[in-house]
Amino acid sequence: MNSIRPGFLVQAAVLVIICGSIYVGVSGLGSMSSIAVSYGENGPVFCGLSSDGSHMVSCFGADASIVYGAPIRLPLLGLTAGDGFVCGLLLDAYQPYCWGSNIYVKMGVPQPMVEGAAYSEISAGDDHLCALRRPSKGEQRGVSLIDCWGYNMTASHEFSGPIMSITAGSVFNCGMFAGNRTAFCWGDETGSSVISLTPRNLRFRSISAGGFHVCGVLQNSQVFCWGRSLEMQQSSSDILGQGDVNMVPMDPMVSVAGGRFHACGIKSLDRKVVCWGFKLQNSVPPPKDTRVYELAAGDYFTCGVIAEASLRPQCWGTGGPWSIPMAVSPGICASNPCGPGYYEFIHASLGGKVCKPANSRVCLPCSVGCPEGTYQSTPCNSTSDRGCEFNCTSCASADCSSSCSSEQRPRSHGLLSLQMPIFVAELAFAIVFASSVSLVACLCVRRRLRSCSCSEPDLTALKTRAYSFHKEPVKVRPDLEELKIRRAQMFTYEELEKATGGFGEESLVGKGSFSCVFKGVLRDGTVVAVKRATKASDVKKNTKEFHTELDLLSRLNHAHLLNLLGYCEEGGERLLVYEFMAHGSLYQHLHGKDASLKRRLDWVRRVTIAVQAARGIEYLHGYACPPVIHRDIKSSNILIDEEHNARVADFGLSLLGPADSSSPLSEPPAGTLGYLDPEYYRLHYLTTKSDVYSFGVLLLEILSGRKAIDMQFEEGNIVEWAVPLIKAGDVSAILDPALKPPAEPEALKKIAATACKCVRMRGKDRPSMDKVTTAVERALALLMGSPCNEQPILPTEVVLGSSRLHKRGSQRSSNQSCSENDTTDADDQLLEYRAPSWITFPSVTSSQRRSEGDATEGKNSEGRSLGNGGAGDGLRCLEEEIGPASPQQDLFLQHNF
Ligand SMILES: Nc1ncnc2c1ncn2[C@@H]1O[C@H](COP(=O)(O)OP(=O)(O)OP(=O)(O)O)[C@@H](O)[C@H]1O
């Protein structure tokens, strides 16, 4: 069992020992609650725990990996959600269990898991999860432990003083001490300043983090928020709604929940919802007259549990689903009695039981005060909220009059007979509603069964394993996903021979210099591509490339890299088994015999492919440690899957970069003519910038539809031909004549300009891959016309992508020297280390990072200023490099990537 590295110790102002704490019913971007909203490229997903005391979770939304990956048989105590994933705290083991997809947080029980650790609360940020340990007997008294997993967060933190609750923002976390009720935050505050702005002297009832801010309900029920608001240009107000999240309404509130740049709260007076801060225009407004018990927010989408017998959640904001067809628990179950200021929720129609563990209950915060014209008739007690009634002697509102008159009037038979049809109508409605819910549920179950290949024994085994998961992590799907996770599964030659129909001509899908690729179908029906080294080729070289590819692919994992499923090495045979890419290679589309393929690859599709390929390469350079240099980026190695997403393939020539990438590898050149970096070719000087050069050639190829080297033209080399034309401002001269020029030619001009920078002679003068990615992303945003295009014709991954820019901000700040974009291009090679997906770093504070940054700055011979290390500086330098983004583009990117 792995152990978590020791973290830092935070001193609490007051040391008070409280053995247990009541969860205060707050749910934010990532706090634990009975409901959670995940966000990300596939749109929002609502998950909630059933109100029937079973503690079972159900999810609704567009992200199939969350909806169908939900652990329907594991009882959960509470939920939290991040970017593309949801986690629940297992009721029986008090350990987190996550599902969905996020490359930074391990699905199942996150790893490394401290043996025997049990947690009382979990909270998820964009790409991480933190959990507050339950105090154990042997543990030092007065010390609280928080374990975190995920991007730049994997560490165990020790705090002196008991902690009441934790909450996670986009890339930071906060907690609240149980003793003095003060808040503290840690993590990356780039762009939010949440950590430095944390109020030291304010005492809270509860806190809840949003994307870049935190809001807390103070002891007097007023709300106080701190952190970053989205400031917007006047010009964009017609496109997007705006508001300052720190401008909090004056209403007293019982709880708050934070979204990306907004927050919503439940008003103490009437339990109605009020939201403030930034909102996307055309988003659904929060319900006006609905009373709610619990809130959860994700990005721009918020849901609340209606404070009525139905307990059905209702959602608002951008994305949907808007109403959830199930009753959910209005809070999480606590084993302690409800403390002062809280009352026990009793659901009359469910016999009061919403919690499974004996002696546990949902505690809801008491409302404070009564609405105008009413007086408090009963105080909040252990089993009910305070009651408010109209003062019938001085009615000033219609509500009051009708309420008072109905109370005074004796109930007559006439009234009863009037009410009868209403009752019948309500009953009929309830029956119709219940049948439609059951129908939807049946359909969901059928769909789930169809999409799940688990057999009954598998599920039983899964269940058994899940209950003893501290010994073995649980896998949700033992099929293709598992194959990918275990990776590099060994196949026999016979199996693959059978799968490909004996490697027959009819299953041949492509030929490379040293290999043939065949389509095959495995025994379980999985369609695969089998790459077979050609016999005539150099066996030693083949074996080396085979092992390079096998080694690299089995360690890398990114949506835009081709997944390796397995291999076979028998006798002289070397076979690699990949996911099958239904639409072949980009080369086939651009230069294949079928001209219609080329025309169908319109500008939006082409630029999308460029963005996706850039992301794959950026991952190799920036996330793998040491970085991976592909060495053979070209259109035939960009494959296109069934959903028209690009995948970077062919790692046969890839090399791991040196640990210190300032010292380039001296490698004899290899690759493909036309794409080969001249510096590498001539000087054998290989860095990640060699891939940038090849990618520049690829961009020119995408724009022009010409091959990298095409001798049918007078100027056969694409770089020699295109760059002078682009530099002369004649971009239209290089655009593919097979397509009509786009409505937004500026987008292609930006790509052409980026391509020119990529193919500069000296590697140090080329932008690094993350800058290139940002440039093509911006071009795509521009090409799409509207920065808030809600109905994209593109794969949602690109248009509705996650908060990539934010992530990147933190990635930059987590680099050794603060921000790549704060530095010169010469520094790019020094700075290409980011958290790889399979290696986790201990979390460092931003101040630590800054001092590291300073240190690197000192080492840097060119000694340029790093600025303040803020995201703003990063963007400024980025703009110098690739040109400024318009306010609309900026917003689009900030919101979508
Ligand atoms: N996973 C796959 N799914 C579908 N087609 C594939 C797959 N992998 C490769 N191909 C097809 O097979 C062709 C040959 O691929 P391969 O990787 O062997 O060589 P290459 O990259 O084209 O050339 P070289 O090996 O010379 O660099 C590709 O261009 C593509 O059309």
PDB file of C-alpha atoms and ligand atoms in Angstrom, residues 509-517 529 531 562 578-582 584-585 588 632 634 636-637 639 650 672, ligand 1:
ATOM      1  CA  VAL A 509      -6.074  -0.743 -43.767  1.00  0.00           C
ATOM      2  CA  GLY A 510      -2.706   0.902 -44.193  1.00  0.00           C
ATOM      3  CA  LYS A 511       0.973   0.489 -44.784  1.00  0.00           C
ATOM      4  CA  GLY A 512       3.860   2.252 -43.143  1.00  0.00           C
ATOM      5  CA  SER A 513       7.571   2.113 -43.878  1.00  0.00           C
ATOM      6  CA  PHE A 514       8.118  -0.829 -41.589  1.00  0.00           C
ATOM      7  CA  SER A 515       4.682  -2.174 -40.930  1.00  0.00           C
ATOM      8  CA  CYS A 516       1.271  -3.087 -42.219  1.00  0.00           C
ATOM      9  CA  VAL A 517      -1.901  -2.273 -40.329  1.00  0.00           C
ATOM     10  CA  ALA A 529      -6.119  -2.244 -35.545  1.00  0.00           C
ATOM     11  CA  LYS A 531       0.116  -3.308 -36.615  1.00  0.00           C
ATOM     12  CA  LEU A 562      -3.961   6.595 -29.861  1.00  0.00           C
ATOM     13  CA  TYR A 578      -4.629  -0.450 -31.022  1.00  0.00           C
ATOM     14  CA  GLU A 579      -8.085   0.984 -30.882  1.00  0.00           C
ATOM     15  CA  PHE A 580      -9.401   1.029 -34.406  1.00  0.00           C
ATOM     16  CA  MET A 581      -9.691   4.492 -35.921  1.00  0.00           C
ATOM     17  CA  ALA A 582     -12.740   4.328 -38.108  1.00  0.00           C
ATOM     18  CA  GLY A 584      -8.296   6.507 -41.065  1.00  0.00           C
ATOM     19  CA  SER A 585      -5.617   9.168 -41.145  1.00  0.00           C
ATOM     20  CA  GLN A 588      -6.017  10.005 -46.314  1.00  0.00           C
ATOM     21  CA  ASP A 632       7.337  11.837 -36.355  1.00  0.00           C
ATOM     22  CA  LYS A 634       2.800  14.170 -39.753  1.00  0.00           C
ATOM     23  CA  SER A 636      -0.435  10.094 -41.643  1.00  0.00           C
ATOM     24  CA  ASN A 637       0.156   9.836 -37.908  1.00  0.00           C
ATOM     25  CA  LEU A 639      -5.721   9.358 -36.984  1.00  0.00           C
ATOM     26  CA  ASP A 650       2.862   6.095 -34.064  1.00  0.00           C
ATOM     27  CA  THR A 672       9.824  11.964 -42.312  1.00  0.00           C
TER      28      THR A 672
HETATM   29  N1  LIG B   1      -5.334   2.397 -35.180  1.00  0.00           N
HETATM   30  C1  LIG B   1      -5.547   2.514 -36.481  1.00  0.00           C
HETATM   31  N2  LIG B   1      -6.789   2.476 -36.943  1.00  0.00           N
HETATM   32  C2  LIG B   1      -7.038   2.609 -38.270  1.00  0.00           C
HETATM   33  N3  LIG B   1      -6.064   2.797 -39.174  1.00  0.00           N
HETATM   34  C3  LIG B   1      -4.796   2.830 -38.777  1.00  0.00           C
HETATM   35  C4  LIG B   1      -4.464   2.693 -37.408  1.00  0.00           C
HETATM   36  N4  LIG B   1      -3.132   2.772 -37.282  1.00  0.00           N
HETATM   37  C5  LIG B   1      -2.651   2.983 -38.510  1.00  0.00           C
HETATM   38  N5  LIG B   1      -3.630   3.006 -39.423  1.00  0.00           N
HETATM   39  C6  LIG B   1      -3.507   3.201 -40.874  1.00  0.00           C
HETATM   40  O1  LIG B   1      -2.351   2.542 -41.278  1.00  0.00           O
HETATM   41  C7  LIG B   1      -1.445   3.452 -41.889  1.00  0.00           C
HETATM   42  C8  LIG B   1      -0.043   3.015 -41.616  1.00  0.00           C
HETATM   43  O2  LIG B   1       0.250   3.251 -40.268  1.00  0.00           O
HETATM   44  P1  LIG B   1       1.739   3.142 -39.688  1.00  0.00           P
HETATM   45  O3  LIG B   1       1.726   3.732 -38.356  1.00  0.00           O
HETATM   46  O4  LIG B   1       2.238   1.762 -39.827  1.00  0.00           O
HETATM   47  O5  LIG B   1       2.620   3.918 -40.685  1.00  0.00           O
HETATM   48  P2  LIG B   1       2.785   5.457 -41.051  1.00  0.00           P
HETATM   49  O6  LIG B   1       2.857   6.253 -39.832  1.00  0.00           O
HETATM   50  O7  LIG B   1       1.732   5.833 -42.053  1.00  0.00           O
HETATM   51  O8  LIG B   1       4.153   5.437 -41.761  1.00  0.00           O
HETATM   52  P3  LIG B   1       5.609   5.242 -41.122  1.00  0.00           P
HETATM   53  O9  LIG B   1       5.596   3.979 -40.381  1.00  0.00           O
HETATM   54  O10 LIG B   1       6.451   5.218 -42.316  1.00  0.00           O
HETATM   55  O11 LIG B   1       5.826   6.435 -40.283  1.00  0.00           O
HETATM   56  C9  LIG B   1      -1.805   4.812 -41.336  1.00  0.00           C
HETATM   57  O12 LIG B   1      -1.427   5.860 -42.193  1.00  0.00           O
HETATM   58  C10 LIG B   1      -3.316   4.675 -41.205  1.00  0.00           C
HETATM   59  O13 LIG B   1      -3.931   4.961 -42.430  1.00  0.00           O
END
